[in-house]
Amino acid sequence: MKVNDVVSYVVEGQIAVITVDSPPVNALSNAVRQGVAGAIQTAIGDTGVGAIVLICEGRTFFAGADITELGKPPVEPTLRNLQLVLENASKPIVAAIHGTALGGGLELALVAHYRIAVPSAKCGLPEVNLGLLPGAGGTQRLPRVVGVAKALEMVTSGTPIAATAAKEAGLLDELAREGDLRADAIALAQRVLDERRPLRKVRDRTDRLDEARGKPEIFADFRKANARKFRGFLAPEYNIRCIEATLVDQPFDEAMAYERSLFNELMADSQSAAQRHVFFAERQAAKVDGLPADTATLPIAKVGVIGAGTMGGGIAMNFANAGIPVTIVETSEEALFRGLRIIRGNYETTAAKGKMKASDVDTRMGLLTGSVAMEDLADCDLIIEAVFEQIDVKRAVFGKLDAIAKSGSILATNTSYLDIDDIAAATKRPADVVGLHFFSPANVMKLLEVVRTKDTKPEIVLTAMKLARTIGKIGVLVGNGYGFVGNRILAARNAQADALVLEGATPWAVDKVLYDFGFAMGHFQMRDLVGLDVGWNAKATASANVREILNEMGRHGQKTRGGYYDYDDKRVQTPSPVAMQVIEDFAAKQGIVRREVSDAEIHDRILFAMVNEGARILDEGIAARASDVDIVWVTGYGWPKYRGGPMFWADLQGLPTVLETLNALKAAHGDAFTPSPLIERLVAQGKGLKDA
Ligand code: 3HC
Ligand code: NAI
């Protein structure tokens, strides 16, 4: 029997089976909640029914509250009221879990009287990733079944645990046979009935809480151990407070009211709005608008990588990790050997940390073949060039590749700044050329800018975006322009950071402002980490600026124990007097009279320059959506997730304020701050960058 569009009800013997089918992920939308509540009432009223099974169709059990409904006026039954219906039901309810029981989904399972899952299922409370806490009793019920320590870890990391671990932790009563969840859940319900097992309510349990009573250090230690990870974020601390509240001697409903009030506070805060924006922006980025409907993807069974340096090695690892064989080409046996040795070293380190099986080191290395002959790339479906960042070198490589690669092969470049049309013009097949801009370290960083040139074929665009997902990256489609999206905004930040230190700020003052804003590290710290010599062309730019002078002095950053900072053997940094002297001397040479520069000036010049550049990029169509710009900076450059990315941040200030600030900065510091015409247009129309 259909209860509504998404919920159905059937009775098998004494067991009522309520099935929810609301693609894609059975989020607990209004319709789902209404349907489930109605079905439970039916089952309770049905005298032939002894027990109830709640199960989902499709790829997963409930993946949580419907995030699109968060923040909107609640529609009855609310999730909490639905939970009351289940928890207080007069007949036992079994939650049958497959896929992922997440957030409100797991919270709903926690009010069922029994829980069963297939071994491949996962259970978790990921609300923290949305800047929230589980607002339907998750912080109160989870510790009652898995204990305080485990619950703390689960709610603050948001990482789901496997069903086998969930069974061990007490979260699940039974594991079902893979593929037989429905039958096994019905059998469990029948056993509960036959054995007259009680209507067990998690809320009534205190045994797991008792273990933690009188041990406040559990919380203090946990906060201390995670201080760095949680810095700046509100939600982890609020989650911890709710779990702390489980140990306070108060009625369950009061603790629930406390959880609700903290949930509401988080919901109203810009951090959660930012993190929810990032969740959807990430999924939006995967969608490519405007491709012909019949565009097909191309198979990628074998990959070639040219250059086994910093980037080439990391890029190759991504494919080996996904089980795709890679041929790596270098200019000499020596360079090849060195590159492969570094890759093996990386794998061995991962295995030593227990994050990978020792036997997988050889399996993955077995997928990598080294060569010094580009001819060995002839049968590759995709070839990625990662040689020196010099246009003549890249053009030579592509010219040669054109003669070697099979027809239909995708020819990609990992260039950071060069014009890909120019590189493509070295071949007779520019439509087959695309940019795949990985970030360093390429085996770790999630971002992949997929650069479409004026000629790139739709199939290749689509294939590259899909490939990003295959190798665990977040692909963002961008246009071919200097620095694409990420590095172009970085260049705007560079220009201001460099100007500020010449005018009177110290590099450490600039770094502190960015660190306090929420970046994991400051601008000059990042430069020192990456290496000041990356992209340095000694002849072209002799003594042209502070960075080049530091390079000429052999101060390339952390790797030489000195850059803007000095580093000891453990790489602990101190501000470098040598660098400061170079800055002062260079400023004097330029005729700049250094002055007091306030933190507010650093903040505004750097951040608004970035916003303005982002808007220009959007206006030029180099990025398709404001949210794509945000994803690039959040996933590739450490823009704090709780600030949603530069475009979201600008909209949050209010675009009229942004325009006013840019005009004021322009009056004080010149044309670099000329507002992007897009910002002016949007302000005139009363719109935000999100509407661009
Ligand atoms: N609400 C609304 N839409 C959701 C959703 C949710 N909870 N979860 C996923 N979706 C949508 C996605 O936006 C996407 O839509 P699209 O196809 O239009 O882009 C679609 O479902 C498929 O999602 P994915 O591409 O992410 O699919 P995957 O198979 O890779 O992942 C998933 C599935 C693991 C369930 C993943 O989507 C996920 O992590 N979802 C979020 C889970 C979550 O955070 N739940 C907590 C919600 S907050 C809450 O419950 C509050 C409560 O405590 C009161
Ligand atoms: P690298 O100097 O570490 O490695 C380049 C490698 O290419 C060297 O091992 C060199 O021997 C090899 N090589 C040069 N010419 C070759 C040829 N004709 N055939 C085969 N191999 C050849 O440089 P890195 O840092 O890996 O950079 C490579 C590319 O990636 C550049 O275009 C760079 O702009 C880009 N990039 C670099 C990032 C970084 O952080 N290092 C980040 C993103 C992109």
PDB file of N, CA and C in Angstrom, residues 580-665:
ATOM      1  N   MET A 580      64.150  40.931   7.154  1.00  0.00           N
ATOM      2  CA  MET A 580      63.621  42.268   7.476  1.00  0.00           C
ATOM      3  C   MET A 580      64.551  43.342   6.928  1.00  0.00           C
ATOM      4  N   GLN A 581      65.858  43.096   7.052  1.00  0.00           N
ATOM      5  CA  GLN A 581      66.834  44.064   6.539  1.00  0.00           C
ATOM      6  C   GLN A 581      66.711  44.188   5.023  1.00  0.00           C
ATOM      7  N   VAL A 582      66.544  43.040   4.362  1.00  0.00           N
ATOM      8  CA  VAL A 582      66.397  43.069   2.900  1.00  0.00           C
ATOM      9  C   VAL A 582      65.175  43.918   2.522  1.00  0.00           C
ATOM     10  N   ILE A 583      64.104  43.722   3.263  1.00  0.00           N
ATOM     11  CA  ILE A 583      62.867  44.475   2.987  1.00  0.00           C
ATOM     12  C   ILE A 583      63.115  45.976   3.155  1.00  0.00           C
ATOM     13  N   GLU A 584      63.745  46.330   4.279  1.00  0.00           N
ATOM     14  CA  GLU A 584      63.969  47.763   4.547  1.00  0.00           C
ATOM     15  C   GLU A 584      64.899  48.384   3.504  1.00  0.00           C
ATOM     16  N   ASP A 585      65.936  47.653   3.155  1.00  0.00           N
ATOM     17  CA  ASP A 585      66.879  48.181   2.161  1.00  0.00           C
ATOM     18  C   ASP A 585      66.198  48.352   0.810  1.00  0.00           C
ATOM     19  N   PHE A 586      65.392  47.340   0.459  1.00  0.00           N
ATOM     20  CA  PHE A 586      64.753  47.412  -0.859  1.00  0.00           C
ATOM     21  C   PHE A 586      63.740  48.563  -0.896  1.00  0.00           C
ATOM     22  N   ALA A 587      63.003  48.730   0.207  1.00  0.00           N
ATOM     23  CA  ALA A 587      62.027  49.823   0.272  1.00  0.00           C
ATOM     24  C   ALA A 587      62.760  51.158   0.105  1.00  0.00           C
ATOM     25  N   ALA A 588      63.891  51.305   0.808  1.00  0.00           N
ATOM     26  CA  ALA A 588      64.653  52.558   0.733  1.00  0.00           C
ATOM     27  C   ALA A 588      65.103  52.813  -0.697  1.00  0.00           C
ATOM     28  N   LYS A 589      65.569  51.721  -1.336  1.00  0.00           N
ATOM     29  CA  LYS A 589      66.036  51.852  -2.725  1.00  0.00           C
ATOM     30  C   LYS A 589      64.907  52.315  -3.652  1.00  0.00           C
ATOM     31  N   GLN A 590      63.718  51.892  -3.319  1.00  0.00           N
ATOM     32  CA  GLN A 590      62.549  52.282  -4.129  1.00  0.00           C
ATOM     33  C   GLN A 590      62.014  53.652  -3.736  1.00  0.00           C
ATOM     34  N   GLY A 591      62.629  54.260  -2.734  1.00  0.00           N
ATOM     35  CA  GLY A 591      62.169  55.574  -2.288  1.00  0.00           C
ATOM     36  C   GLY A 591      60.888  55.514  -1.466  1.00  0.00           C
ATOM     37  N   ILE A 592      60.623  54.341  -0.873  1.00  0.00           N
ATOM     38  CA  ILE A 592      59.406  54.217  -0.063  1.00  0.00           C
ATOM     39  C   ILE A 592      59.743  54.565   1.388  1.00  0.00           C
ATOM     40  N   VAL A 593      58.979  55.498   1.957  1.00  0.00           N
ATOM     41  CA  VAL A 593      59.178  55.821   3.373  1.00  0.00           C
ATOM     42  C   VAL A 593      58.243  54.938   4.182  1.00  0.00           C
ATOM     43  N   ARG A 594      58.849  54.011   4.941  1.00  0.00           N
ATOM     44  CA  ARG A 594      58.013  53.058   5.664  1.00  0.00           C
ATOM     45  C   ARG A 594      57.202  53.754   6.755  1.00  0.00           C
ATOM     46  N   ARG A 595      55.998  53.262   6.957  1.00  0.00           N
ATOM     47  CA  ARG A 595      55.084  53.873   7.931  1.00  0.00           C
ATOM     48  C   ARG A 595      54.406  52.775   8.740  1.00  0.00           C
ATOM     49  N   GLU A 596      53.662  53.212   9.731  1.00  0.00           N
ATOM     50  CA  GLU A 596      52.875  52.292  10.556  1.00  0.00           C
ATOM     51  C   GLU A 596      51.733  51.746   9.689  1.00  0.00           C
ATOM     52  N   VAL A 597      51.598  50.418   9.617  1.00  0.00           N
ATOM     53  CA  VAL A 597      50.473  49.843   8.860  1.00  0.00           C
ATOM     54  C   VAL A 597      49.605  49.050   9.842  1.00  0.00           C
ATOM     55  N   SER A 598      48.341  49.379   9.899  1.00  0.00           N
ATOM     56  CA  SER A 598      47.466  48.725  10.885  1.00  0.00           C
ATOM     57  C   SER A 598      47.026  47.343  10.405  1.00  0.00           C
ATOM     58  N   ASP A 599      46.614  46.515  11.343  1.00  0.00           N
ATOM     59  CA  ASP A 599      46.084  45.194  10.992  1.00  0.00           C
ATOM     60  C   ASP A 599      44.829  45.336  10.126  1.00  0.00           C
ATOM     61  N   ALA A 600      44.045  46.362  10.412  1.00  0.00           N
ATOM     62  CA  ALA A 600      42.815  46.562   9.625  1.00  0.00           C
ATOM     63  C   ALA A 600      43.160  46.844   8.162  1.00  0.00           C
ATOM     64  N   GLU A 601      44.221  47.597   7.955  1.00  0.00           N
ATOM     65  CA  GLU A 601      44.620  47.888   6.570  1.00  0.00           C
ATOM     66  C   GLU A 601      45.088  46.603   5.874  1.00  0.00           C
ATOM     67  N   ILE A 602      45.862  45.806   6.595  1.00  0.00           N
ATOM     68  CA  ILE A 602      46.329  44.530   6.017  1.00  0.00           C
ATOM     69  C   ILE A 602      45.115  43.684   5.629  1.00  0.00           C
ATOM     70  N   HIS A 603      44.214  43.552   6.571  1.00  0.00           N
ATOM     71  CA  HIS A 603      43.002  42.760   6.378  1.00  0.00           C
ATOM     72  C   HIS A 603      42.252  43.227   5.125  1.00  0.00           C
ATOM     73  N   ASP A 604      41.954  44.497   5.066  1.00  0.00           N
ATOM     74  CA  ASP A 604      41.114  44.991   3.974  1.00  0.00           C
ATOM     75  C   ASP A 604      41.828  44.929   2.628  1.00  0.00           C
ATOM     76  N   ARG A 605      43.080  45.361   2.608  1.00  0.00           N
ATOM     77  CA  ARG A 605      43.766  45.367   1.306  1.00  0.00           C
ATOM     78  C   ARG A 605      43.884  43.967   0.735  1.00  0.00           C
ATOM     79  N   ILE A 606      44.268  43.027   1.584  1.00  0.00           N
ATOM     80  CA  ILE A 606      44.456  41.668   1.067  1.00  0.00           C
ATOM     81  C   ILE A 606      43.122  41.033   0.688  1.00  0.00           C
ATOM     82  N   LEU A 607      42.173  41.068   1.577  1.00  0.00           N
ATOM     83  CA  LEU A 607      40.936  40.318   1.326  1.00  0.00           C
ATOM     84  C   LEU A 607      40.073  40.963   0.241  1.00  0.00           C
ATOM     85  N   PHE A 608      39.990  42.276   0.235  1.00  0.00           N
ATOM     86  CA  PHE A 608      39.151  42.897  -0.790  1.00  0.00           C
ATOM     87  C   PHE A 608      39.819  42.848  -2.170  1.00  0.00           C
ATOM     88  N   ALA A 609      41.153  42.840  -2.190  1.00  0.00           N
ATOM     89  CA  ALA A 609      41.827  42.649  -3.485  1.00  0.00           C
ATOM     90  C   ALA A 609      41.485  41.269  -4.045  1.00  0.00           C
ATOM     91  N   MET A 610      41.411  40.290  -3.161  1.00  0.00           N
ATOM     92  CA  MET A 610      41.086  38.924  -3.606  1.00  0.00           C
ATOM     93  C   MET A 610      39.645  38.845  -4.107  1.00  0.00           C
ATOM     94  N   VAL A 611      38.744  39.460  -3.362  1.00  0.00           N
ATOM     95  CA  VAL A 611      37.334  39.460  -3.761  1.00  0.00           C
ATOM     96  C   VAL A 611      37.181  40.139  -5.136  1.00  0.00           C
ATOM     97  N   ASN A 612      37.850  41.259  -5.273  1.00  0.00           N
ATOM     98  CA  ASN A 612      37.740  42.013  -6.525  1.00  0.00           C
ATOM     99  C   ASN A 612      38.255  41.199  -7.713  1.00  0.00           C
ATOM    100  N   GLU A 613      39.367  40.501  -7.483  1.00  0.00           N
ATOM    101  CA  GLU A 613      39.934  39.669  -8.552  1.00  0.00           C
ATOM    102  C   GLU A 613      38.976  38.516  -8.880  1.00  0.00           C
ATOM    103  N   GLY A 614      38.382  37.943  -7.842  1.00  0.00           N
ATOM    104  CA  GLY A 614      37.413  36.861  -8.049  1.00  0.00           C
ATOM    105  C   GLY A 614      36.253  37.350  -8.901  1.00  0.00           C
ATOM    106  N   ALA A 615      35.795  38.545  -8.633  1.00  0.00           N
ATOM    107  CA  ALA A 615      34.679  39.105  -9.406  1.00  0.00           C
ATOM    108  C   ALA A 615      35.087  39.327 -10.863  1.00  0.00           C
ATOM    109  N   ARG A 616      36.319  39.781 -11.070  1.00  0.00           N
ATOM    110  CA  ARG A 616      36.789  39.970 -12.458  1.00  0.00           C
ATOM    111  C   ARG A 616      36.816  38.639 -13.196  1.00  0.00           C
ATOM    112  N   ILE A 617      37.299  37.624 -12.503  1.00  0.00           N
ATOM    113  CA  ILE A 617      37.381  36.275 -13.082  1.00  0.00           C
ATOM    114  C   ILE A 617      35.990  35.793 -13.506  1.00  0.00           C
ATOM    115  N   LEU A 618      35.026  36.081 -12.645  1.00  0.00           N
ATOM    116  CA  LEU A 618      33.638  35.693 -12.954  1.00  0.00           C
ATOM    117  C   LEU A 618      33.134  36.460 -14.165  1.00  0.00           C
ATOM    118  N   ASP A 619      33.418  37.739 -14.151  1.00  0.00           N
ATOM    119  CA  ASP A 619      32.943  38.617 -15.223  1.00  0.00           C
ATOM    120  C   ASP A 619      33.510  38.189 -16.568  1.00  0.00           C
ATOM    121  N   GLU A 620      34.752  37.725 -16.549  1.00  0.00           N
ATOM    122  CA  GLU A 620      35.397  37.296 -17.801  1.00  0.00           C
ATOM    123  C   GLU A 620      34.995  35.879 -18.191  1.00  0.00           C
ATOM    124  N   GLY A 621      34.217  35.222 -17.345  1.00  0.00           N
ATOM    125  CA  GLY A 621      33.796  33.857 -17.673  1.00  0.00           C
ATOM    126  C   GLY A 621      34.879  32.816 -17.450  1.00  0.00           C
ATOM    127  N   ILE A 622      35.956  33.186 -16.761  1.00  0.00           N
ATOM    128  CA  ILE A 622      37.020  32.215 -16.453  1.00  0.00           C
ATOM    129  C   ILE A 622      36.501  31.218 -15.411  1.00  0.00           C
ATOM    130  N   ALA A 623      35.593  31.692 -14.541  1.00  0.00           N
ATOM    131  CA  ALA A 623      34.848  30.773 -13.669  1.00  0.00           C
ATOM    132  C   ALA A 623      33.388  30.911 -14.066  1.00  0.00           C
ATOM    133  N   ALA A 624      32.654  29.790 -13.977  1.00  0.00           N
ATOM    134  CA  ALA A 624      31.261  29.812 -14.418  1.00  0.00           C
ATOM    135  C   ALA A 624      30.321  30.309 -13.320  1.00  0.00           C
ATOM    136  N   ARG A 625      30.719  30.077 -12.064  1.00  0.00           N
ATOM    137  CA  ARG A 625      29.839  30.450 -10.953  1.00  0.00           C
ATOM    138  C   ARG A 625      30.685  30.983  -9.804  1.00  0.00           C
ATOM    139  N   ALA A 626      30.060  31.875  -9.018  1.00  0.00           N
ATOM    140  CA  ALA A 626      30.756  32.392  -7.836  1.00  0.00           C
ATOM    141  C   ALA A 626      31.137  31.230  -6.916  1.00  0.00           C
ATOM    142  N   SER A 627      30.250  30.238  -6.815  1.00  0.00           N
ATOM    143  CA  SER A 627      30.531  29.124  -5.901  1.00  0.00           C
ATOM    144  C   SER A 627      31.733  28.302  -6.372  1.00  0.00           C
ATOM    145  N   ASP A 628      32.013  28.303  -7.674  1.00  0.00           N
ATOM    146  CA  ASP A 628      33.211  27.599  -8.157  1.00  0.00           C
ATOM    147  C   ASP A 628      34.476  28.295  -7.657  1.00  0.00           C
ATOM    148  N   VAL A 629      34.452  29.618  -7.659  1.00  0.00           N
ATOM    149  CA  VAL A 629      35.608  30.371  -7.145  1.00  0.00           C
ATOM    150  C   VAL A 629      35.811  30.012  -5.671  1.00  0.00           C
ATOM    151  N   ASP A 630      34.713  29.924  -4.948  1.00  0.00           N
ATOM    152  CA  ASP A 630      34.797  29.579  -3.524  1.00  0.00           C
ATOM    153  C   ASP A 630      35.418  28.205  -3.322  1.00  0.00           C
ATOM    154  N   ILE A 631      34.969  27.244  -4.126  1.00  0.00           N
ATOM    155  CA  ILE A 631      35.493  25.883  -3.959  1.00  0.00           C
ATOM    156  C   ILE A 631      36.991  25.847  -4.246  1.00  0.00           C
ATOM    157  N   VAL A 632      37.428  26.590  -5.253  1.00  0.00           N
ATOM    158  CA  VAL A 632      38.861  26.622  -5.555  1.00  0.00           C
ATOM    159  C   VAL A 632      39.646  27.104  -4.338  1.00  0.00           C
ATOM    160  N   TRP A 633      39.168  28.182  -3.724  1.00  0.00           N
ATOM    161  CA  TRP A 633      39.957  28.728  -2.605  1.00  0.00           C
ATOM    162  C   TRP A 633      39.802  27.947  -1.318  1.00  0.00           C
ATOM    163  N   VAL A 634      38.639  27.341  -1.121  1.00  0.00           N
ATOM    164  CA  VAL A 634      38.448  26.554   0.106  1.00  0.00           C
ATOM    165  C   VAL A 634      39.223  25.234   0.014  1.00  0.00           C
ATOM    166  N   THR A 635      39.180  24.578  -1.153  1.00  0.00           N
ATOM    167  CA  THR A 635      39.817  23.256  -1.229  1.00  0.00           C
ATOM    168  C   THR A 635      41.284  23.316  -1.647  1.00  0.00           C
ATOM    169  N   GLY A 636      41.682  24.395  -2.307  1.00  0.00           N
ATOM    170  CA  GLY A 636      43.053  24.425  -2.820  1.00  0.00           C
ATOM    171  C   GLY A 636      43.998  25.359  -2.077  1.00  0.00           C
ATOM    172  N   TYR A 637      43.455  26.341  -1.363  1.00  0.00           N
ATOM    173  CA  TYR A 637      44.331  27.371  -0.795  1.00  0.00           C
ATOM    174  C   TYR A 637      44.061  27.669   0.682  1.00  0.00           C
ATOM    175  N   GLY A 638      43.255  26.828   1.320  1.00  0.00           N
ATOM    176  CA  GLY A 638      43.070  26.972   2.763  1.00  0.00           C
ATOM    177  C   GLY A 638      42.215  28.139   3.210  1.00  0.00           C
ATOM    178  N   TRP A 639      41.388  28.684   2.304  1.00  0.00           N
ATOM    179  CA  TRP A 639      40.428  29.695   2.776  1.00  0.00           C
ATOM    180  C   TRP A 639      39.545  28.994   3.817  1.00  0.00           C
ATOM    181  N   PRO A 640      39.354  29.614   5.015  1.00  0.00           N
ATOM    182  CA  PRO A 640      38.605  28.887   6.055  1.00  0.00           C
ATOM    183  C   PRO A 640      37.206  28.498   5.595  1.00  0.00           C
ATOM    184  N   LYS A 641      36.915  27.222   5.784  1.00  0.00           N
ATOM    185  CA  LYS A 641      35.649  26.676   5.308  1.00  0.00           C
ATOM    186  C   LYS A 641      34.473  27.397   5.958  1.00  0.00           C
ATOM    187  N   TYR A 642      34.666  27.793   7.212  1.00  0.00           N
ATOM    188  CA  TYR A 642      33.551  28.447   7.916  1.00  0.00           C
ATOM    189  C   TYR A 642      33.344  29.876   7.441  1.00  0.00           C
ATOM    190  N   ARG A 643      34.144  30.325   6.487  1.00  0.00           N
ATOM    191  CA  ARG A 643      33.868  31.613   5.845  1.00  0.00           C
ATOM    192  C   ARG A 643      33.443  31.429   4.389  1.00  0.00           C
ATOM    193  N   GLY A 644      33.254  30.182   3.996  1.00  0.00           N
ATOM    194  CA  GLY A 644      32.546  29.881   2.752  1.00  0.00           C
ATOM    195  C   GLY A 644      33.244  30.196   1.437  1.00  0.00           C
ATOM    196  N   GLY A 645      34.428  30.802   1.462  1.00  0.00           N
ATOM    197  CA  GLY A 645      35.083  31.180   0.208  1.00  0.00           C
ATOM    198  C   GLY A 645      34.949  32.680  -0.016  1.00  0.00           C
ATOM    199  N   PRO A 646      35.830  33.249  -0.854  1.00  0.00           N
ATOM    200  CA  PRO A 646      35.863  34.716  -1.012  1.00  0.00           C
ATOM    201  C   PRO A 646      34.575  35.334  -1.562  1.00  0.00           C
ATOM    202  N   MET A 647      33.899  34.631  -2.434  1.00  0.00           N
ATOM    203  CA  MET A 647      32.676  35.206  -3.018  1.00  0.00           C
ATOM    204  C   MET A 647      31.534  35.163  -2.008  1.00  0.00           C
ATOM    205  N   PHE A 648      31.443  34.059  -1.285  1.00  0.00           N
ATOM    206  CA  PHE A 648      30.417  33.952  -0.238  1.00  0.00           C
ATOM    207  C   PHE A 648      30.675  35.008   0.834  1.00  0.00           C
ATOM    208  N   TRP A 649      31.934  35.165   1.182  1.00  0.00           N
ATOM    209  CA  TRP A 649      32.326  36.133   2.215  1.00  0.00           C
ATOM    210  C   TRP A 649      31.944  37.546   1.785  1.00  0.00           C
ATOM    211  N   ALA A 650      32.157  37.846   0.516  1.00  0.00           N
ATOM    212  CA  ALA A 650      31.805  39.181   0.002  1.00  0.00           C
ATOM    213  C   ALA A 650      30.295  39.398   0.094  1.00  0.00           C
ATOM    214  N   ASP A 651      29.543  38.398  -0.318  1.00  0.00           N
ATOM    215  CA  ASP A 651      28.080  38.528  -0.244  1.00  0.00           C
ATOM    216  C   ASP A 651      27.621  38.700   1.209  1.00  0.00           C
ATOM    217  N   LEU A 652      28.327  38.051   2.107  1.00  0.00           N
ATOM    218  CA  LEU A 652      27.969  38.146   3.526  1.00  0.00           C
ATOM    219  C   LEU A 652      28.196  39.573   4.057  1.00  0.00           C
ATOM    220  N   GLN A 653      29.254  40.217   3.576  1.00  0.00           N
ATOM    221  CA  GLN A 653      29.480  41.613   3.990  1.00  0.00           C
ATOM    222  C   GLN A 653      28.377  42.511   3.434  1.00  0.00           C
ATOM    223  N   GLY A 654      27.782  42.053   2.350  1.00  0.00           N
ATOM    224  CA  GLY A 654      26.847  42.894   1.601  1.00  0.00           C
ATOM    225  C   GLY A 654      27.652  43.546   0.480  1.00  0.00           C
ATOM    226  N   LEU A 655      27.221  43.313  -0.751  1.00  0.00           N
ATOM    227  CA  LEU A 655      28.013  43.807  -1.878  1.00  0.00           C
ATOM    228  C   LEU A 655      28.145  45.344  -1.890  1.00  0.00           C
ATOM    229  N   PRO A 656      27.111  46.099  -1.444  1.00  0.00           N
ATOM    230  CA  PRO A 656      27.302  47.549  -1.373  1.00  0.00           C
ATOM    231  C   PRO A 656      28.469  47.937  -0.451  1.00  0.00           C
ATOM    232  N   THR A 657      28.621  47.213   0.662  1.00  0.00           N
ATOM    233  CA  THR A 657      29.750  47.495   1.562  1.00  0.00           C
ATOM    234  C   THR A 657      31.065  47.175   0.869  1.00  0.00           C
ATOM    235  N   VAL A 658      31.073  46.081   0.119  1.00  0.00           N
ATOM    236  CA  VAL A 658      32.287  45.696  -0.601  1.00  0.00           C
ATOM    237  C   VAL A 658      32.664  46.817  -1.585  1.00  0.00           C
ATOM    238  N   LEU A 659      31.671  47.305  -2.306  1.00  0.00           N
ATOM    239  CA  LEU A 659      31.927  48.355  -3.300  1.00  0.00           C
ATOM    240  C   LEU A 659      32.449  49.624  -2.630  1.00  0.00           C
ATOM    241  N   GLU A 660      31.832  49.957  -1.524  1.00  0.00           N
ATOM    242  CA  GLU A 660      32.262  51.154  -0.787  1.00  0.00           C
ATOM    243  C   GLU A 660      33.710  50.997  -0.322  1.00  0.00           C
ATOM    244  N   THR A 661      34.019  49.826   0.228  1.00  0.00           N
ATOM    245  CA  THR A 661      35.380  49.582   0.713  1.00  0.00           C
ATOM    246  C   THR A 661      36.381  49.645  -0.436  1.00  0.00           C
ATOM    247  N   LEU A 662      36.018  49.062  -1.574  1.00  0.00           N
ATOM    248  CA  LEU A 662      36.936  49.084  -2.722  1.00  0.00           C
ATOM    249  C   LEU A 662      37.183  50.531  -3.167  1.00  0.00           C
ATOM    250  N   ASN A 663      36.137  51.319  -3.186  1.00  0.00           N
ATOM    251  CA  ASN A 663      36.316  52.718  -3.600  1.00  0.00           C
ATOM    252  C   ASN A 663      37.211  53.473  -2.627  1.00  0.00           C
ATOM    253  N   ALA A 664      37.031  53.197  -1.341  1.00  0.00           N
ATOM    254  CA  ALA A 664      37.882  53.853  -0.341  1.00  0.00           C
ATOM    255  C   ALA A 664      39.335  53.388  -0.496  1.00  0.00           C
ATOM    256  N   LEU A 665      39.523  52.089  -0.749  1.00  0.00           N
ATOM    257  CA  LEU A 665      40.877  51.556  -0.922  1.00  0.00           C
ATOM    258  C   LEU A 665      41.511  52.137  -2.180  1.00  0.00           C
TER     259      LEU A 665
END
